[in-house]
Tab-separated table of C-alpha atoms in Angstrom:
chain	number	residue	atom	x	y	z
A	1	UNK	CA	-13.560	-63.918	6.028
A	2	UNK	CA	-16.266	-61.423	4.948
A	3	UNK	CA	-16.748	-63.286	1.684
A	4	UNK	CA	-16.982	-66.600	3.554
A	5	UNK	CA	-19.715	-65.216	5.820
A	6	UNK	CA	-21.627	-63.900	2.833
A	7	UNK	CA	-21.345	-67.140	0.848
A	8	UNK	CA	-22.376	-69.243	3.840
A	9	UNK	CA	-25.423	-67.119	4.405
A	10	UNK	CA	-26.347	-67.051	0.705
A	11	UNK	CA	-26.275	-70.835	0.470
A	12	UNK	CA	-28.504	-71.125	3.504
A	13	UNK	CA	-30.967	-68.659	2.043
A	14	UNK	CA	-30.898	-70.360	-1.302
A	15	UNK	CA	-31.915	-73.657	0.206
A	16	UNK	CA	-34.464	-72.275	2.653
A	17	UNK	CA	-35.917	-69.176	1.060
A	18	UNK	CA	-35.973	-69.529	-2.724
A	19	UNK	CA	-38.046	-66.811	-4.298
A	20	UNK	CA	-37.798	-64.233	-1.518
A	21	UNK	CA	-35.461	-61.887	-3.403
A	22	UNK	CA	-36.145	-58.814	-1.268
A	23	UNK	CA	-35.423	-60.593	1.994
A	24	UNK	CA	-32.342	-62.099	0.430
A	25	UNK	CA	-30.916	-58.665	-0.441
A	26	UNK	CA	-31.650	-57.260	2.992
A	27	UNK	CA	-30.157	-60.260	4.731
A	28	UNK	CA	-27.092	-60.085	2.474
A	29	UNK	CA	-26.501	-56.478	3.495
A	30	UNK	CA	-26.812	-57.418	7.159
A	31	UNK	CA	-24.396	-60.318	6.787
A	32	UNK	CA	-21.844	-58.129	4.991
A	33	UNK	CA	-22.153	-55.452	7.670
A	34	UNK	CA	-21.537	-58.047	10.356
A	35	UNK	CA	-18.472	-59.273	8.484
A	36	UNK	CA	-17.049	-55.760	8.214
A	37	UNK	CA	-17.711	-55.204	11.909
A	38	UNK	CA	-15.811	-58.361	12.773
A	39	UNK	CA	-12.858	-57.160	10.704
A	40	UNK	CA	-12.864	-53.785	12.500
A	41	UNK	CA	-13.023	-55.442	15.897
A	42	UNK	CA	-10.251	-57.834	14.889
A	43	UNK	CA	-8.037	-54.912	13.865
A	44	UNK	CA	-8.640	-53.119	17.147
A	45	UNK	CA	-7.913	-56.259	19.142
A	46	UNK	CA	-4.640	-56.704	17.233
A	47	UNK	CA	-3.692	-53.112	17.976
A	48	UNK	CA	-4.423	-53.542	21.690
A	49	UNK	CA	-2.477	-56.798	21.899
A	50	UNK	CA	0.429	-55.271	19.984
A	51	UNK	CA	0.479	-52.331	22.408
A	52	UNK	CA	0.347	-54.614	25.448
A	53	UNK	CA	2.920	-57.209	24.410
A	54	UNK	CA	5.263	-55.101	22.286
A	55	UNK	CA	5.042	-51.757	24.048
A	56	UNK	CA	8.654	-51.927	25.274
A	57	UNK	CA	9.913	-52.643	21.750
A	58	UNK	CA	7.987	-49.680	20.334
A	59	UNK	CA	9.274	-47.381	23.078
A	60	UNK	CA	12.855	-48.525	22.464
A	61	UNK	CA	12.522	-48.002	18.724
A	62	UNK	CA	11.151	-44.506	19.273
A	63	UNK	CA	14.009	-43.741	21.673
A	64	UNK	CA	16.515	-44.724	18.968
A	65	UNK	CA	14.837	-42.432	16.452
A	66	UNK	CA	14.728	-39.627	19.012
A	67	UNK	CA	18.468	-39.935	19.597
A	68	UNK	CA	19.043	-39.842	15.835
A	69	UNK	CA	17.171	-36.526	15.752
A	70	UNK	CA	19.110	-35.136	18.730
A	71	UNK	CA	22.585	-36.258	17.616
A	72	UNK	CA	23.266	-33.286	15.287
A	73	UNK	CA	22.962	-30.952	18.285
A	74	UNK	CA	25.837	-32.615	20.195
A	75	UNK	CA	28.986	-30.526	19.842
A	76	UNK	CA	31.664	-32.968	21.002
A	77	UNK	CA	32.567	-36.088	19.016
A	78	UNK	CA	33.615	-38.104	22.080
A	79	UNK	CA	30.333	-37.296	23.824
A	80	UNK	CA	28.434	-38.175	20.640
A	81	UNK	CA	29.990	-41.642	20.361
A	82	UNK	CA	29.595	-42.340	24.077
A	83	UNK	CA	25.909	-41.413	24.076
A	84	UNK	CA	25.242	-43.326	20.864
A	85	UNK	CA	26.818	-46.460	22.324
A	86	UNK	CA	24.835	-46.061	25.550
A	87	UNK	CA	21.562	-45.563	23.683
A	88	UNK	CA	22.148	-48.652	21.527
A	89	UNK	CA	23.068	-50.682	24.581
A	90	UNK	CA	19.976	-49.574	26.513
A	91	UNK	CA	17.420	-49.432	23.713
A	92	UNK	CA	18.617	-52.067	21.242
A	93	UNK	CA	19.928	-54.439	23.921
A	94	UNK	CA	23.272	-54.609	22.099
A	95	UNK	CA	25.883	-56.506	24.103
A	96	UNK	CA	28.628	-54.331	22.590
A	97	UNK	CA	28.869	-51.189	20.473
A	98	UNK	CA	32.129	-50.113	18.846
A	99	UNK	CA	33.072	-47.431	16.342
A	100	UNK	CA	35.940	-48.152	13.961
A	101	UNK	CA	36.812	-44.815	12.371
A	102	UNK	CA	39.005	-44.029	9.383
A	103	UNK	CA	42.516	-43.361	10.670
A	104	UNK	CA	43.643	-41.913	7.347
A	105	UNK	CA	46.189	-44.641	6.612
A	106	UNK	CA	43.893	-47.271	5.126
A	107	UNK	CA	42.802	-48.691	8.459
A	108	UNK	CA	39.603	-48.585	10.460
A	109	UNK	CA	40.649	-49.237	14.007
A	110	UNK	CA	42.586	-52.512	13.836
A	111	UNK	CA	40.956	-53.573	10.556
A	112	UNK	CA	42.475	-53.067	7.111
A	113	UNK	CA	40.364	-51.319	4.471
A	114	UNK	CA	40.452	-54.478	2.323
A	115	UNK	CA	38.694	-56.565	4.958
A	116	UNK	CA	35.736	-58.357	3.241
A	117	UNK	CA	33.141	-56.668	5.451
A	118	UNK	CA	34.581	-53.220	4.781
A	119	UNK	CA	34.732	-53.876	1.048
A	120	UNK	CA	31.077	-55.018	1.098
A	121	UNK	CA	29.966	-51.894	2.955
A	122	UNK	CA	32.033	-49.629	0.743
A	123	UNK	CA	30.347	-51.198	-2.285
A	124	UNK	CA	26.706	-51.282	-1.141
A	125	UNK	CA	26.685	-48.697	1.669
A	126	UNK	CA	24.326	-51.040	3.505
A	127	UNK	CA	24.390	-52.885	6.823
A	128	UNK	CA	26.359	-56.142	6.762
A	129	UNK	CA	25.677	-59.364	8.646
A	130	UNK	CA	29.142	-60.168	9.960
A	131	UNK	CA	28.327	-63.869	10.322
A	132	UNK	CA	28.126	-64.176	6.543
A	133	UNK	CA	31.669	-62.931	5.887
A	134	UNK	CA	35.216	-63.799	6.893
A	135	UNK	CA	36.048	-60.566	8.675
A	136	UNK	CA	38.121	-59.282	11.563
A	137	UNK	CA	35.229	-57.136	12.740
A	138	UNK	CA	33.785	-58.723	15.867
A	139	UNK	CA	30.039	-58.464	16.309
A	140	UNK	CA	26.624	-59.217	14.823
A	141	UNK	CA	26.021	-56.392	12.363
A	142	UNK	CA	28.126	-53.543	10.978
A	143	UNK	CA	26.601	-50.247	9.868
A	144	UNK	CA	28.641	-48.041	7.485
A	145	UNK	CA	29.137	-44.390	8.444
A	146	UNK	CA	28.870	-42.253	5.306
A	147	UNK	CA	28.560	-38.462	5.125
A	148	UNK	CA	28.689	-36.271	2.008
A	149	UNK	CA	29.878	-39.274	0.029
A	150	UNK	CA	32.825	-39.824	2.341
A	151	UNK	CA	33.254	-43.037	4.311
A	152	UNK	CA	34.065	-42.146	7.910
A	153	UNK	CA	34.053	-45.595	9.474
A	154	UNK	CA	31.876	-48.392	10.818
A	155	UNK	CA	29.472	-48.832	13.723
A	156	UNK	CA	29.536	-52.450	14.942
A	157	UNK	CA	26.849	-53.987	17.152
A	158	UNK	CA	27.295	-57.188	19.094
A	159	UNK	CA	24.459	-59.703	19.522
A	160	UNK	CA	21.547	-58.871	21.796
A	161	UNK	CA	22.059	-59.756	25.429
A	162	UNK	CA	18.651	-61.463	25.382
A	163	UNK	CA	19.728	-63.775	22.553
A	164	UNK	CA	16.930	-62.502	20.289
A	165	UNK	CA	17.461	-61.265	16.744
A	166	UNK	CA	17.318	-57.628	15.720
A	167	UNK	CA	13.855	-56.941	14.258
A	168	UNK	CA	13.615	-55.258	10.815
A	169	UNK	CA	11.972	-52.071	12.149
A	170	UNK	CA	14.539	-51.987	14.947
A	171	UNK	CA	17.385	-52.355	12.460
A	172	UNK	CA	15.943	-49.456	10.461
A	173	UNK	CA	15.981	-47.264	13.593
A	174	UNK	CA	19.579	-48.309	14.292
A	175	UNK	CA	20.482	-47.367	10.726
A	176	UNK	CA	19.030	-43.900	11.392
A	177	UNK	CA	21.324	-43.623	14.422
A	178	UNK	CA	24.337	-44.596	12.289
A	179	UNK	CA	23.446	-41.974	9.665
A	180	UNK	CA	23.010	-39.283	12.317
A	181	UNK	CA	26.338	-40.162	13.953
A	182	UNK	CA	28.121	-40.032	10.587
A	183	UNK	CA	26.690	-36.658	9.562
A	184	UNK	CA	27.396	-35.173	12.993
A	185	UNK	CA	30.993	-36.430	13.030
A	186	UNK	CA	31.464	-34.914	9.586
A	187	UNK	CA	29.991	-31.570	10.662
A	188	UNK	CA	32.168	-31.464	13.775
A	189	UNK	CA	35.276	-32.287	11.726
A	190	UNK	CA	34.437	-29.468	9.314
A	191	UNK	CA	33.914	-27.098	12.211
A	192	UNK	CA	37.247	-28.089	13.757
A	193	UNK	CA	38.978	-27.674	10.389
A	194	UNK	CA	37.506	-24.214	9.945
A	195	UNK	CA	38.575	-23.193	13.449
A	196	UNK	CA	42.063	-24.520	12.743
A	197	UNK	CA	42.189	-22.644	9.437
A	198	UNK	CA	41.014	-19.485	11.152
A	199	UNK	CA	43.639	-19.927	13.886
A	200	UNK	CA	46.426	-20.490	11.366
A	201	UNK	CA	45.249	-17.510	9.348
A	202	UNK	CA	45.219	-15.385	12.495
A	203	UNK	CA	48.735	-16.471	13.444
A	204	UNK	CA	50.017	-15.695	9.939
A	205	UNK	CA	48.372	-12.279	10.064
A	206	UNK	CA	50.005	-11.536	13.416
A	207	UNK	CA	53.375	-12.712	12.124
A	208	UNK	CA	53.044	-10.449	9.083
A	209	UNK	CA	52.055	-7.520	11.288
A	210	UNK	CA	55.063	-8.100	13.541
A	211	UNK	CA	57.308	-8.300	10.493
A	212	UNK	CA	55.900	-5.000	9.212
A	213	UNK	CA	56.450	-3.364	12.595
A	214	UNK	CA	59.995	-4.691	12.701
A	215	UNK	CA	60.704	-3.319	9.243
A	216	UNK	CA	59.331	0.078	10.203
A	217	UNK	CA	61.474	0.141	13.349
A	218	UNK	CA	64.572	-0.694	11.332
A	219	UNK	CA	63.776	2.085	8.883
A	220	UNK	CA	63.186	4.508	11.730
A	221	UNK	CA	66.448	3.492	13.393
A	222	UNK	CA	68.315	3.934	10.098
A	223	UNK	CA	66.722	7.327	9.618
A	224	UNK	CA	67.687	8.444	13.125
A	225	UNK	CA	71.307	7.363	12.633
A	226	UNK	CA	71.472	9.113	9.274
A	227	UNK	CA	70.024	12.350	10.666
A	228	UNK	CA	72.426	12.279	13.633
A	229	UNK	CA	75.411	11.771	11.367
A	230	UNK	CA	74.429	14.687	9.170
A	231	UNK	CA	74.104	16.993	12.186
A	232	UNK	CA	77.567	16.103	13.382
């Protein structure tokens, strides 16, 4: 648009003011400055309109990213999944949010690991549009849950209650939530495993100590009997 303004002015000057080179240069600078000003004003107007009409969307997207940052500080897996589902329902307008986690026997909830959607996610590690595949997963999009190279499960979102589509920037924020949930679930599982290992180790240590005490008592009892017999 700046170039158009400049060309339009230059043509007018060329027809009306041939020979006035100095005035032409000055006028050209003025026209260019006006064009740049219009661009600046246009950008500011766009920003204001975007803030007015899409403020709710921006706030929701930020809320999703905030939850993704807070998720690692949740210390209970059930609470984590409940809050994640609530956040996605409130802030992404998802009609349903489900988590299909690896059960350890080749199944993710009620879905077999060879389901086309699961195979696609296992291959690409990217979100899958469930409408494009013949899958038993029910929803709109499925987000894979990977942590430390291990596939923990799938986060499935139903369509928006409003009937709108998920926007690209919104989908990116949702993906951040999925990543945070996966890494937190993995950390909690590791913590539980370490506590279990520590508990088992403690029990084994106690058992060994009791066995040692029992052996010492038997030796003491044998010694007492032997000493008594010798006295008699």
